[in-house]
Amino acid sequence: MKRIDLHLLGPLIALIGLFILGALLNPAFLAPANLSNVLARSAFIGLIAVGMTFVITQGGIDLSVGSMAAFIAGITIMAMNALAPITGANWGTILLGMGVALAGGALAGYVNGALVTKARIEAFIVTLGTMGIFRSLVTWLADGGTLSLDSGLRTLYRPVYFGGIGWITWPIIVFAIVAVLGEWTMRHTRFGRHVEATGSNDRVARYSAVDVARVRLQTYVLLGALVGLATILYVPRLGSASGSTGVLWELEAIAAVIIGGTALKGGTGRVWGTVVGVLILSLIDNILNLADLVSPYLNGAIQGVIIVLAVVLQREKRTADER
Amino acid sequence: MKRIDLHLLGPLIALIGLFILGALLNPAFLAPANLSNVLARSAFIGLIAVGMTFVITQGGIDLSVGSMAAFIAGITIMAMNALAPITGANWGTILLGMGVALAGGALAGYVNGALVTKARIEAFIVTLGTMGIFRSLVTWLADGGTLSLDSGLRTLYRPVYFGGIGWITWPIIVFAIVAVLGEWTMRHTRFGRHVEATGSNDRVARYSAVDVARVRLQTYVLLGALVGLATILYVPRLGSASGSTGVLWELEAIAAVIIGGTALKGGTGRVWGTVVGVLILSLIDNILNLADLVSPYLNGAIQGVIIVLAVVLQREKRTADER
Amino acid sequence: MTPVIALKSVTRSFGAVEVLHGVDLALNAGEVHALIGENGAGKSTIMKILGGYLAPTTGQVLLDGRPVRFRNGPEAEAAGVVVIHQEFNLVPDLTVTGNIFLGRERTRHLRLDHQAMRDAAAELLARLDSPIPVDARIRDLSVPDRQMVEIAKALSRDARVLIMDEPSAALTHREVEALYAQVDRLRADGVALMFCSHRLDEVVRLADRITVLRDGAVVRRADRGELTEDSMATAMVGRELTDIFPPKDTVTSDELLSVQGLTVPGAVHDASLRLAGGEVLGIAGLVGSGRTELAEAIAGLRPARGRIAVSGQQIRIGSTRAAAAAGIAYLTEDRKEAGLLLTKPLTQNLTLSALDRFGFRIDRAREAQAMKDATREFDIRAASPDMPAGALSGGNQQKLLLAKTMLTEPRIVLIDEPTRGIDVGTKQQIYQFVRQLARQGRGVIVISSELPEVMGLADRMLVMRQGRIAGEVSGADITEEAIVRLAMGLDARMEPA
Amino acid sequence: QDAERKIIGVAIPTATHGFMGGLNWHARDTIDRLGKVYPNLEFVLSTSGEAAKQVSDIEDMLATRNIDALVVLPFESEPLTDPVKQVKAAGKFVTVVDRGLSEEGIEDLYVAGDNTAFGRVAGEYFRDNLEPGAKIVVLRGIPTTLDNERVEAFQAAMEGSDKEILDMQHGNWNRDDAFKVMQDYLAKYPQIDAVWAADDDMAVGVLEAIAQAGREGEMVVVGGAGMKDIVKRIMENDPQLPVNVTYPPALISSAIEMTALHFVSNAPMAGRYIIGSQLITPENAEQFYYPDSPF
Ligand SMILES: Nc1ncnc2c1ncn2[C@@H]1O[C@H](COP(=O)(O)OP(=O)(O)OP(=O)(O)O)[C@@H](O)[C@H]1O
Ligand SMILES: Nc1ncnc2c1ncn2[C@@H]1O[C@H](COP(=O)(O)OP(=O)(O)OP(=O)(O)O)[C@@H](O)[C@H]1O
Ligand SMILES: [Mg+2]
Ligand SMILES: [Mg+2]
C-alpha cells in the first residue's frame, strides 16, 4: 500500500519541487500575474489532455489533436468572419462560432473514432493520417498564411481569454471545471468504468456486456469536443490560426497524460494526474524563461531531463506490477 | 487461414497499387534513376525502422531516433573534422568517423534502454526526454547553425551515398542486407523469439527464463546502432547536420513499422512488412512530386489518406483476433 | 417438465475440425447436471454454446422448449443463462467490486453507487466464506482468489441457468466447501445448474444427473447414484484405470538442492529445505501460505534473501537465468498469465525456454520434431501444431506447459498445481511421469492443493503455514491428519504417537 | 518566339510560419500568373518541411520531371549545396533564393534578402533612437544560421551603445511561442523599453502579451518583414510600433520571374540581386503596404 501511495504522489512531488525551484530562481515566479499566465496557458493542452486521458485509458491514442485544434480554429474563425456581416459583430455571432468549434471538434473526433471502431484501423495510423489531413486543410484554407478574426469580433471576444474573476481568468476556470468533471466521470460514472475495463481487457469487457466499440467511439468524440472547447479559448488569445498552430500539442498532451500516471497501454486513467502532468510541462517552460541559463539552445535538454526525472518517482509502481 | 493471408499481403497490395499509380502518372517513374533515388532515400528511415520493429515488437517505443540521428551526425562530423588535420583527409579518417557513428548510436541506444529497463521508466517518457536532449545538444554543438563536413573529406565520402553497383547504390545495398538480416533475426534466432515473447506477455517470458530486461535493452542498442548506420549513409548525402536534421523521422519510422503489420502493442514483428511500409511512405512522396496536384498545401492530406487506406487492407486480421 | 435449456443435435466445428458431433443435452430446473470427459472432449465448447459465446455449427439451442439464437454472451445472460468460464474473465485493472458489477453498475443520479456495490460484493463474498477485500485489484490477487471472484460475479447475476466450467479446479478444500453450499442453495431455489469437473468425488457429491462425453459425443447418461468414481473414469477414458499413483520406489542420491533461510519480503520467512536427487518432495499448505512464493524465489523469479545452492554450488538469487543455468525449472500455477503465450503457436510455446538447444539459427525441423514428440509423450490433443495455444482446451494447455518445462531437461523441477484441469486418465500419466523424473535421478518438488495428490506422490512432505515451514513429515507419517494439523497450526508432535 | 516547352522547378520550404506562408503565397501567385502569360512554360512546385525532403524533391524533379531550371530556396544551406550543384552539373539553369549555398559560384542567379542588414538596421534604430540606458529584450527565431546572422548583426550594431540587451530567447517565428516568451519577459523584468521581435508574426504575439500586462505605454516593439497589419499601424503613427524592417517575401516572385525571363526573352539573366533591408517609418510606410497579400 505504501508503495502505491508513493507512486500516486510521484508527479505531485515533482510539481511541488518545480514550484520551489521556480520560487528560488526568481521571486517574480510566485506573483499572481505569472501564475495566472502559466495556468491560462496550460488550459489548452490541459483540456485536450483530459480528453486524451480517456482515449489512452481505453487503449487508444490520438495523434491528430494538435492539427485538429488548428483546423477547428481555422473553420471557427472563417465561420465567424462569414457570419459577422449578417448577424453583426455581437455575442450572438461569437456564440455561433463557439457552437461551430464544439460541433466541429466532436465531428472530427467522431471521424477518428469511427475509423478506429467501425473501419477497425489501428488508432495510431488513423490519427497519424488525420493529423496530416487536418494540418493540410487548415494550411490550404489559410492559403499558406494566417486566418485572422474580424477585428470587431476580436475586441468583443478577447476577454474570454484575458478576462475572468480577478487573476483567475476564464481559461483557468474552464480548465478547473473540466478537470473536476473529468476526474468525476472517470471515477464515478459507468462510462469511466467502462473506459477502464475496455483498456484493461477488451475481450472481458465485451463478455460483460460493455459495448466496447461504443465506449471507444465516445472517448474520441469527447476528446474532439474538448479540442473544440480548447479552440474556443485559443481563438480569442491571438485571434488567428495558421498551419503552424498547435504543432506538437499531441505530443505534449500525451506526455502530460503519461507523466500523470496513466498507463500508455490503457486500463487505468488518472485525470488529476494528467492535470499535474500538464502543469509540470507548463512550469518547466516558464521556469526556463524566468531563469538565466547557459544557452537557450539547451532548453530542450533541460526539459527532457526534468520530464524523465518527474517520472522516476513513479517507477516503484512498475516494480510491483512486474512481479 | 485465407483471412490471415490477406492481412499479411495487405501492405504489399498497397505498395503494388502505388507502383501502378506512379507508372500511370508519369512514365519516368519506372526509370532506374528514379527508382534508385526512391530506394536510396528510403534507406535512412528504412534502417531505423528495421530497428524500431524490434523495439516495438518487444513492447517498447523510441521517439528519440530522429534527434538521435541528428546528434550522431553532428558528433560524427565533428569527430571527422577534428581528425582530418591529424590523420589527413583519407579513408582512414572516414572509417574512424563511421566507427564514431556506430559506437555513438549504440551508446545512445544503450542510454535509452538502460533508463527503460534499469531505471524502469516508461519508454514513451524516456525517449520523449532523450528526444529533447539529443536535439538540444546538436543545436548547441552547432551553435544554432549547421555543422559541416570538411570539404576534402566530403569529396572522398560522397560515393558512399551516390556510388554503388550501377544504379544500385550503397544505401540500397546496405538497406537490403540489413532488412534481410533483420527478418532473419526476427524469424530464425533465439533473440527474435525472445523479443516476440517479451512483447506478447513479458510475465510469461520471464517465467520461461527469458531475461526480459536484457532483451529489451538489446533492442534499444540494436536500434541505436542502426541509427548510427543510417547516419553513416546520411552524412555523405548532405554533408552536414543541424537542429533540424531528422525532424519527425521517429513518426515516419513508427508509421512504417505499423503499416507493415507489426502490432503497436508488441508481440509480433514483421520486418519485411516494415520494409514494405517504408517503401510505401517513400513512394507516396515521390508520386506526389510526379504529378501536379491541386495545391501543394494538400500534399499532407493526400499522404494521410493513402496511409490510412494502405492499412485498411489489414483490418481483416483484427476482426479475426477480436473474436 | 420441459427442460429450461437444452441442446438438440448440436455440432460445432473449428475450421475443418468438428469437435462436437450431434450432442443432445437437457438441463432441468432445480437439478445439478455434471458434464465429464477427458481433456478436449468438448465440455467447454458445449458450455460456451449454452452461454451464447459460441454458435452451434448445426443443431439448436432450446430455451424453455423454444429455439433461440444468442448472438453473444451478454444476450444469453439477459435471458438468465450465466456462465463461469474456465478461462478467467476478469479485468485485471479493476477492483473486485468493479469486476463483479462490470456492465451492470449500480448508479444513483448518474453517479456510481460505490457503497451499495461494495456492500453487495462483500455480501456475496461472505456468502462464499471468502475473505477477499472488495477493493483489491484483480491484478494483485492469487489464482484461487480470482476464481472466487469469478464465482461471486456469476452469483450476483440472477441466473435461471448457471453453467460452471471447472469452478473448483483452482480452489482449495475450504473454498470448495463454500462453493458446494452455494450450489445446494441455488438448486433449492430452482436454478438449473451445470458444471464440469475432473474431481470425480465432487461429481458424486453434487450431481443429480451426469453426462459423459468422449471425443465430442455423449457416451453415457446417468442419474445420481448410478455411477461410482471408478465407473465414471472408465466411461470417460474408455479403459479401466488401476492404481492411479505409481509406487514410491525411491532411490535417492546426493543432495541436489539446498535452500537456507530464504525470505521473500511479505510472503516467506526463513524457509530452509533440502532435496536429493531421485526424491519427490511435496509442499502442502493452505492458500496464501506462501508455497508459490517459495517456489518462485527458488526459480529466481522473486527478489529474496537467503542462500540457494545446487549440488553445493551457490547460485545468484533473483535471476531466472542463473536458476535455469543451474538446472532449476518452475512450472507455474498461473498458466494463462505466466505460463503460455496464448496467441502464439504451440511449437513456439513449447521451445521458448529451451531455444538454445535448437541451434543459433533455430532449426525448424528439429522444433517440429520436438513438438511431435511432446504431443505423443504428453498426449496433447491439438488440431495442428500451428494453432495458438489459447485455442487448446484447458487441460491440453496444462499438458503443453508441462511439456515446455520438461524440454529444458531440468535437474530440479518445481511443479505448482501439476494437474489443475487435467482429466483422470491424464492425471495418471502425469503422476507416472513425475515418478519417472525421480527415477532418472532428478529432484522434484510438487506443490498441490489436492492433498491426496501430494500425499500419493511425495516421499517427504513440507507443510507451510503463514509463510513459514511449519513442519516436515515423511514415509508412513504422511497422513492427511498430520498435514492438516501442521497447516492449521496445531503441532503434530502433540499428537500421541 | 521560342515555343519550345520549358519546365521550371521551384523548391521552397513549407509554410511553417508567417513569412514563409507569405513566400509560399507569392510563389504560387507568380507561377499562376506566369503560367497564363507564357503557355510554353511549365512549373513544378514542391514544398518541404526538412532539408533531406527538399533534397529528395529536387532529385525527383531532375529524374522524373526533366526540369530545365531550378528555383530553390534552400531549407538549409549546407545540405542543399551539393544536390543543387548536381542540378547545375546536369546543365540546368539554377536560381538560388534568399539563403546562399555554402559554395560560391554554383548558381546562375542569386536573389536574396540581406539578413545582416535586417539585423543591423534594427540594431541601428535602437542604438540611435532609444533613451540612454534603455533595456531591450530580443525574441529569436528558429535556431538556424540565418537567425544567427541576424542576431549577430543586431548585436554588432548595438555594440558600444549605452543600451542593454536583457535577454534573448527563441520565439521560433511563431505567434504562440512569442506570446509565451513575452509574457515571461514581462513577469521577469520590471523595466523593458524596447522589444526586437525580429519577425512580424512574433510581434503579433508580443503585442498581445504587452496588452494583457497593460504595459503598452512602456515599450516599443520592432518586428520585421513588413506584415501588412503592422505596416498599416506604422502608417497610422502607432507609438508602440515606430518602425519595421523589410524582408519582403515577394523576393521569390522576382526570382521566379527572372528565371522565366531567361527562357522567354533573349536577355541573359545572371548575377546577384540583393534586396536590401530598409527601415519602414511612418513617412515611407505607404509604399510597403500590400493590402492583398496574405502576409
Ligand atoms: N477457438 C478454437 N479453435 C480451434 N480449436 C478449438 C478452439 N476452441 C476449442 N478448440 C478445440 O475443441 C476441442 C474441445 O475443446 P474444449 O475446450 O471444449 O475441451 P474441454 O472438454 O473443455 O477440455 P478440458 O477438460 O481440457 O477443459 C479441443 O480439441 C480444442 O482444441
Ligand atoms: N502479484 C501479487 N501481488 C500482491 N499479492 C499477491 C500477488 N500474488 C499473490 N499475492 C498474495 O500473496 C499470498 C500468497 O499467495 P500464493 O498464491 O502465492 O500462495 P500459495 O501458498 O502458493 O497458495 P496457492 O498456490 O494455493 O494459491 C496471497 O494472499 C495472494 O493474494
Ligand atoms: Mg474446458
Ligand atoms: Mg500457489
PDB file of C-alpha atoms in Angstrom, chain D residues 85-182:
ATOM      1  CA  LYS D  85      25.461  21.522 -57.662  1.00  0.00           C
ATOM      2  CA  GLN D  86      24.320  18.266 -59.273  1.00  0.00           C
ATOM      3  CA  VAL D  87      21.450  20.096 -60.925  1.00  0.00           C
ATOM      4  CA  LYS D  88      23.852  22.651 -62.265  1.00  0.00           C
ATOM      5  CA  ALA D  89      26.190  19.901 -63.428  1.00  0.00           C
ATOM      6  CA  ALA D  90      23.278  18.403 -65.359  1.00  0.00           C
ATOM      7  CA  GLY D  91      23.258  21.613 -67.377  1.00  0.00           C
ATOM      8  CA  LYS D  92      20.230  23.238 -65.834  1.00  0.00           C
ATOM      9  CA  PHE D  93      19.703  26.872 -65.066  1.00  0.00           C
ATOM     10  CA  VAL D  94      19.845  27.430 -61.328  1.00  0.00           C
ATOM     11  CA  THR D  95      18.415  30.255 -59.298  1.00  0.00           C
ATOM     12  CA  VAL D  96      19.070  30.378 -55.588  1.00  0.00           C
ATOM     13  CA  VAL D  97      16.813  32.444 -53.408  1.00  0.00           C
ATOM     14  CA  ASP D  98      17.467  34.044 -50.067  1.00  0.00           C
ATOM     15  CA  ARG D  99      19.750  31.550 -48.401  1.00  0.00           C
ATOM     16  CA  GLY D 100      23.075  31.290 -50.181  1.00  0.00           C
ATOM     17  CA  LEU D 101      24.720  27.963 -50.814  1.00  0.00           C
ATOM     18  CA  SER D 102      27.854  27.198 -48.898  1.00  0.00           C
ATOM     19  CA  GLU D 103      29.895  27.139 -52.084  1.00  0.00           C
ATOM     20  CA  GLU D 104      30.242  30.167 -54.286  1.00  0.00           C
ATOM     21  CA  GLY D 105      29.514  30.250 -57.980  1.00  0.00           C
ATOM     22  CA  ILE D 106      27.140  27.358 -58.377  1.00  0.00           C
ATOM     23  CA  GLU D 107      24.035  29.309 -59.237  1.00  0.00           C
ATOM     24  CA  ASP D 108      23.357  31.358 -62.325  1.00  0.00           C
ATOM     25  CA  LEU D 109      21.156  33.746 -60.491  1.00  0.00           C
ATOM     26  CA  TYR D 110      21.007  34.711 -56.850  1.00  0.00           C
ATOM     27  CA  VAL D 111      18.129  36.674 -55.417  1.00  0.00           C
ATOM     28  CA  ALA D 112      18.207  37.319 -51.736  1.00  0.00           C
ATOM     29  CA  GLY D 113      17.303  39.476 -48.873  1.00  0.00           C
ATOM     30  CA  ASP D 114      20.048  40.747 -46.684  1.00  0.00           C
ATOM     31  CA  ASN D 115      19.979  39.079 -43.302  1.00  0.00           C
ATOM     32  CA  THR D 116      22.896  41.040 -41.970  1.00  0.00           C
ATOM     33  CA  ALA D 117      21.242  44.284 -42.925  1.00  0.00           C
ATOM     34  CA  PHE D 118      17.996  43.018 -41.433  1.00  0.00           C
ATOM     35  CA  GLY D 119      19.623  42.747 -38.036  1.00  0.00           C
ATOM     36  CA  ARG D 120      21.804  45.785 -38.456  1.00  0.00           C
ATOM     37  CA  VAL D 121      19.010  48.171 -39.443  1.00  0.00           C
ATOM     38  CA  ALA D 122      17.009  47.195 -36.380  1.00  0.00           C
ATOM     39  CA  GLY D 123      20.089  47.456 -34.178  1.00  0.00           C
ATOM     40  CA  GLU D 124      20.989  50.868 -35.523  1.00  0.00           C
ATOM     41  CA  TYR D 125      17.470  52.103 -34.970  1.00  0.00           C
ATOM     42  CA  PHE D 126      17.612  51.026 -31.348  1.00  0.00           C
ATOM     43  CA  ARG D 127      21.082  52.481 -30.901  1.00  0.00           C
ATOM     44  CA  ASP D 128      20.091  55.826 -32.295  1.00  0.00           C
ATOM     45  CA  ASN D 129      16.566  56.264 -31.048  1.00  0.00           C
ATOM     46  CA  LEU D 130      16.274  54.786 -27.585  1.00  0.00           C
ATOM     47  CA  GLU D 131      16.980  56.695 -24.407  1.00  0.00           C
ATOM     48  CA  PRO D 132      20.380  56.031 -22.873  1.00  0.00           C
ATOM     49  CA  GLY D 133      20.253  53.076 -20.505  1.00  0.00           C
ATOM     50  CA  ALA D 134      17.244  51.630 -22.307  1.00  0.00           C
ATOM     51  CA  LYS D 135      16.627  47.942 -21.739  1.00  0.00           C
ATOM     52  CA  ILE D 136      15.875  45.647 -24.641  1.00  0.00           C
ATOM     53  CA  VAL D 137      14.597  42.099 -24.926  1.00  0.00           C
ATOM     54  CA  VAL D 138      15.010  40.023 -28.068  1.00  0.00           C
ATOM     55  CA  LEU D 139      12.931  37.195 -29.495  1.00  0.00           C
ATOM     56  CA  ARG D 140      14.953  34.946 -31.713  1.00  0.00           C
ATOM     57  CA  GLY D 141      13.651  32.707 -34.477  1.00  0.00           C
ATOM     58  CA  ILE D 142      14.113  29.003 -35.037  1.00  0.00           C
ATOM     59  CA  PRO D 143      17.761  28.185 -34.336  1.00  0.00           C
ATOM     60  CA  THR D 144      19.355  28.431 -37.796  1.00  0.00           C
ATOM     61  CA  THR D 145      22.372  30.006 -39.410  1.00  0.00           C
ATOM     62  CA  LEU D 146      20.170  32.760 -40.742  1.00  0.00           C
ATOM     63  CA  ASP D 147      18.830  33.603 -37.332  1.00  0.00           C
ATOM     64  CA  ASN D 148      22.402  33.682 -36.066  1.00  0.00           C
ATOM     65  CA  GLU D 149      23.417  36.128 -38.817  1.00  0.00           C
ATOM     66  CA  ARG D 150      20.568  38.463 -37.977  1.00  0.00           C
ATOM     67  CA  VAL D 151      21.180  38.395 -34.263  1.00  0.00           C
ATOM     68  CA  GLU D 152      24.909  38.842 -34.625  1.00  0.00           C
ATOM     69  CA  ALA D 153      24.412  41.854 -36.872  1.00  0.00           C
ATOM     70  CA  PHE D 154      21.930  43.257 -34.400  1.00  0.00           C
ATOM     71  CA  GLN D 155      24.348  42.850 -31.535  1.00  0.00           C
ATOM     72  CA  ALA D 156      27.182  44.300 -33.579  1.00  0.00           C
ATOM     73  CA  ALA D 157      25.157  47.399 -34.375  1.00  0.00           C
ATOM     74  CA  MET D 158      24.295  47.837 -30.728  1.00  0.00           C
ATOM     75  CA  GLU D 159      27.814  47.312 -29.525  1.00  0.00           C
ATOM     76  CA  GLY D 160      29.299  50.124 -27.558  1.00  0.00           C
ATOM     77  CA  SER D 161      25.975  51.835 -27.128  1.00  0.00           C
ATOM     78  CA  ASP D 162      24.641  52.582 -23.697  1.00  0.00           C
ATOM     79  CA  LYS D 163      21.624  50.324 -24.223  1.00  0.00           C
ATOM     80  CA  GLU D 164      21.393  46.957 -22.599  1.00  0.00           C
ATOM     81  CA  ILE D 165      20.131  43.693 -24.063  1.00  0.00           C
ATOM     82  CA  LEU D 166      18.441  41.942 -21.156  1.00  0.00           C
ATOM     83  CA  ASP D 167      17.548  38.600 -22.669  1.00  0.00           C
ATOM     84  CA  MET D 168      17.350  36.613 -25.901  1.00  0.00           C
ATOM     85  CA  GLN D 169      15.042  33.600 -26.125  1.00  0.00           C
ATOM     86  CA  HIS D 170      13.681  31.653 -29.056  1.00  0.00           C
ATOM     87  CA  GLY D 171      10.157  32.506 -30.156  1.00  0.00           C
ATOM     88  CA  ASN D 172      10.586  30.305 -33.244  1.00  0.00           C
ATOM     89  CA  TRP D 173       8.956  32.859 -35.567  1.00  0.00           C
ATOM     90  CA  ASN D 174       5.688  31.689 -34.058  1.00  0.00           C
ATOM     91  CA  ARG D 175       2.919  33.818 -32.564  1.00  0.00           C
ATOM     92  CA  ASP D 176       2.049  31.476 -29.743  1.00  0.00           C
ATOM     93  CA  ASP D 177       5.622  30.888 -28.695  1.00  0.00           C
ATOM     94  CA  ALA D 178       6.384  34.596 -28.851  1.00  0.00           C
ATOM     95  CA  PHE D 179       3.329  35.332 -26.722  1.00  0.00           C
ATOM     96  CA  LYS D 180       4.540  32.961 -24.030  1.00  0.00           C
ATOM     97  CA  VAL D 181       8.124  34.172 -24.088  1.00  0.00           C
ATOM     98  CA  MET D 182       6.955  37.788 -23.895  1.00  0.00           C
TER      99      MET D 182
END
